PDB file of C-alpha atoms in Angstrom:
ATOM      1  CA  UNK A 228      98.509  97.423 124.521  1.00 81.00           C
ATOM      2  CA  UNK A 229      98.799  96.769 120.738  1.00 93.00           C
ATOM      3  CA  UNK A 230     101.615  97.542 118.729  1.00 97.00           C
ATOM      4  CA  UNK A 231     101.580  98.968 115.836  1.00 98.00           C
ATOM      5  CA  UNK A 232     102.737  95.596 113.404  1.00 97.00           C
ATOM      6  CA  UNK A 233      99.535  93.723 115.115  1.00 97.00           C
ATOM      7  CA  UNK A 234      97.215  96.765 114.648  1.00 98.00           C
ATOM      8  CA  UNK A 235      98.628  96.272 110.735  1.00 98.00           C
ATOM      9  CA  UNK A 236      97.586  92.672 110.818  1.00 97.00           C
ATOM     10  CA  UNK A 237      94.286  93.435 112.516  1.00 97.00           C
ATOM     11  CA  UNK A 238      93.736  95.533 109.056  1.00 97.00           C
ATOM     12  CA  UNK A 239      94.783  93.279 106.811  1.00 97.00           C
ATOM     13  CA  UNK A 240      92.420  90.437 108.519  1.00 95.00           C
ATOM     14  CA  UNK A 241      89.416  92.730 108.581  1.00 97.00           C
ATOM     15  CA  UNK A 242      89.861  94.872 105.476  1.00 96.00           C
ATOM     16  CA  UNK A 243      91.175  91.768 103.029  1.00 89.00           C
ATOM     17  CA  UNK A 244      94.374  90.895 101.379  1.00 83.00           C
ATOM     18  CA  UNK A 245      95.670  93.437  98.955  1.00 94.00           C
ATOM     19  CA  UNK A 246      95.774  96.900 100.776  1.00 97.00           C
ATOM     20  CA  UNK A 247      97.530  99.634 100.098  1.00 98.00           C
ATOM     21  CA  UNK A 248      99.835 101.997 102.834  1.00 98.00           C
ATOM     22  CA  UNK A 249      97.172 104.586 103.011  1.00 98.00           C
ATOM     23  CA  UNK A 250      93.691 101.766 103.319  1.00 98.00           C
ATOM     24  CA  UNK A 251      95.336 100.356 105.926  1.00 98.00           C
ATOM     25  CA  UNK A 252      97.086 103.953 107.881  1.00 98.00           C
ATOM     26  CA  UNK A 253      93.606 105.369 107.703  1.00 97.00           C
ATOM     27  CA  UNK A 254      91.460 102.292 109.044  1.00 98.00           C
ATOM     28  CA  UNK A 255      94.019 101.756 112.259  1.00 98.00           C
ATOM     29  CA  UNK A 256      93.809 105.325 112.789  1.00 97.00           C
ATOM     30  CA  UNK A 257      89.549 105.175 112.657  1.00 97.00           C
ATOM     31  CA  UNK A 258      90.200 101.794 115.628  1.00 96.00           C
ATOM     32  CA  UNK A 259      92.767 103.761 117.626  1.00 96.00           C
ATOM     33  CA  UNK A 260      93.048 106.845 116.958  1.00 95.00           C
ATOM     34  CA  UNK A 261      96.340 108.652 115.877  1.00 94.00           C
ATOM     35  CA  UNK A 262      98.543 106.916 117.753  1.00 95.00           C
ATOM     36  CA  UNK A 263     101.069 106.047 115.443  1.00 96.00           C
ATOM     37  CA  UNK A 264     102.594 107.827 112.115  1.00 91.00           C
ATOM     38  CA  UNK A 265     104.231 106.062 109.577  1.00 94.00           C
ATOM     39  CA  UNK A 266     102.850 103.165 108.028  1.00 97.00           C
ATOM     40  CA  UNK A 267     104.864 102.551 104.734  1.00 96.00           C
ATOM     41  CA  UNK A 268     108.346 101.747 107.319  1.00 96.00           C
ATOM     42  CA  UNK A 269     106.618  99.486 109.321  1.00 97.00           C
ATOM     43  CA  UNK A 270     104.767  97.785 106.703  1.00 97.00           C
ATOM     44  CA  UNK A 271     108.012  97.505 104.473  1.00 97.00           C
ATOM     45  CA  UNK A 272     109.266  96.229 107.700  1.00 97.00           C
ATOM     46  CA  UNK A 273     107.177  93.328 108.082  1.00 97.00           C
ATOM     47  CA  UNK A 274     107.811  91.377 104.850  1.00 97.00           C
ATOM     48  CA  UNK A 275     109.872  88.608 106.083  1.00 95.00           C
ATOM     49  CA  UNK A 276     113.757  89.172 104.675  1.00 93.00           C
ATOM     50  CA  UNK A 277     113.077  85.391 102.375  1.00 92.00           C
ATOM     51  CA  UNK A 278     110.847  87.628 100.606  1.00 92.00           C
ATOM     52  CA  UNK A 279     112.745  90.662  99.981  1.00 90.00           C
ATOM     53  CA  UNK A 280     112.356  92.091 103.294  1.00 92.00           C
ATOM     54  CA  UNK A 281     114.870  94.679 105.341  1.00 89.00           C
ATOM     55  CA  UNK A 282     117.763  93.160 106.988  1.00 90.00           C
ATOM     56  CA  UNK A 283     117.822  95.671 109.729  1.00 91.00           C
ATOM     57  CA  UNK A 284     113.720  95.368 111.037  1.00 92.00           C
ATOM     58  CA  UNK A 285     113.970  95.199 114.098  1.00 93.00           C
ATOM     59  CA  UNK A 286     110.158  93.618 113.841  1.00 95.00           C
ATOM     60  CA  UNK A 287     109.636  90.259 115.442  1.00 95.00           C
ATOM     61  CA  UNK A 288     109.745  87.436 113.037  1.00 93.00           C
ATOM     62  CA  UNK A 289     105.744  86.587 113.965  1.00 94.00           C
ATOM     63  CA  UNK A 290     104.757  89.508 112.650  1.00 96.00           C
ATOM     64  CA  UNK A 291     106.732  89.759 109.349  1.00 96.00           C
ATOM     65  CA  UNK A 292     103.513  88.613 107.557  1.00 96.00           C
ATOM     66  CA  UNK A 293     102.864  90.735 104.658  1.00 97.00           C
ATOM     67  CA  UNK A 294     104.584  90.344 100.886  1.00 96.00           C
ATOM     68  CA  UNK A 295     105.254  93.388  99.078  1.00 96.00           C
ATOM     69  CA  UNK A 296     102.642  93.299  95.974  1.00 96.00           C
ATOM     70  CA  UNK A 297     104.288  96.834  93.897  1.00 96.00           C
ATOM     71  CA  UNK A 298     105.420 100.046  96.104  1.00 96.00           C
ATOM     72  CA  UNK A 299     102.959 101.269  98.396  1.00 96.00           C
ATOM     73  CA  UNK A 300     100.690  98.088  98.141  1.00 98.00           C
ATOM     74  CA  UNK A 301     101.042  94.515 100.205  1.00 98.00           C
ATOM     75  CA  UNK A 302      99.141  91.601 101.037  1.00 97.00           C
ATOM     76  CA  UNK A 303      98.836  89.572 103.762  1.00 95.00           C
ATOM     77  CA  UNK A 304     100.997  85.914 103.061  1.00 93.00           C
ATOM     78  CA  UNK A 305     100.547  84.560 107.294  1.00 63.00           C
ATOM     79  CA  UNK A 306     102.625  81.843 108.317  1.00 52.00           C
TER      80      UNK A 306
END
C-alpha cells in the first residue's frame, strides 16, 4: 500500500516539476480516491530540513524530495 509522500512523488513525476498543493491534492485523489486529506503538511513535510524543511517531519529522509518554490507551490529537486 502507498503512502501518502510516494503518492506525492508519483504526482510530481507524472504531472511535472512545479505544482502547486491543490494540482497535486486533486490528481492523487483522481488515482486513489480520497484517501488522504491534507496535502500542504505533508508536502511542507517533505522538503529536506538543508533546504528549509521542518525539524520535526517525521517523513523518511527518501522521500523529502520536493523544494519549496513560494507558499503553496513546490517542485520536485530528487536525490
Amino acid at each position: 500500500m502507498k503512502t501518502q509522500a510516494e503518492a506525492v512523488l508519483e504526482a510530481f513525476k507524472a504531472l511535472g516539476n512545479e505544482r502547486s498543493i491543490a494540482e497535486i491534492s486533486e490528481w492523487v485523489t483522481k488515482q486513489y480516491g480520497e484517501k488522504w486529506k491534507d496535502f500542504g503538511t505533508i508536502m511542507a513535510d517533505m522538503v529536506p530540513r538543508e533546504f528549509g524543511g521542518n525539524n520535526s517531519s517525521t517523513v523518511p529522509t527518501r522521500y523529502r524530495q520536493l523544494g519549496r518554490v513560494k507558499p503553496g507551490v513546490y517542485r520536485l529537486i530528487g536525490k
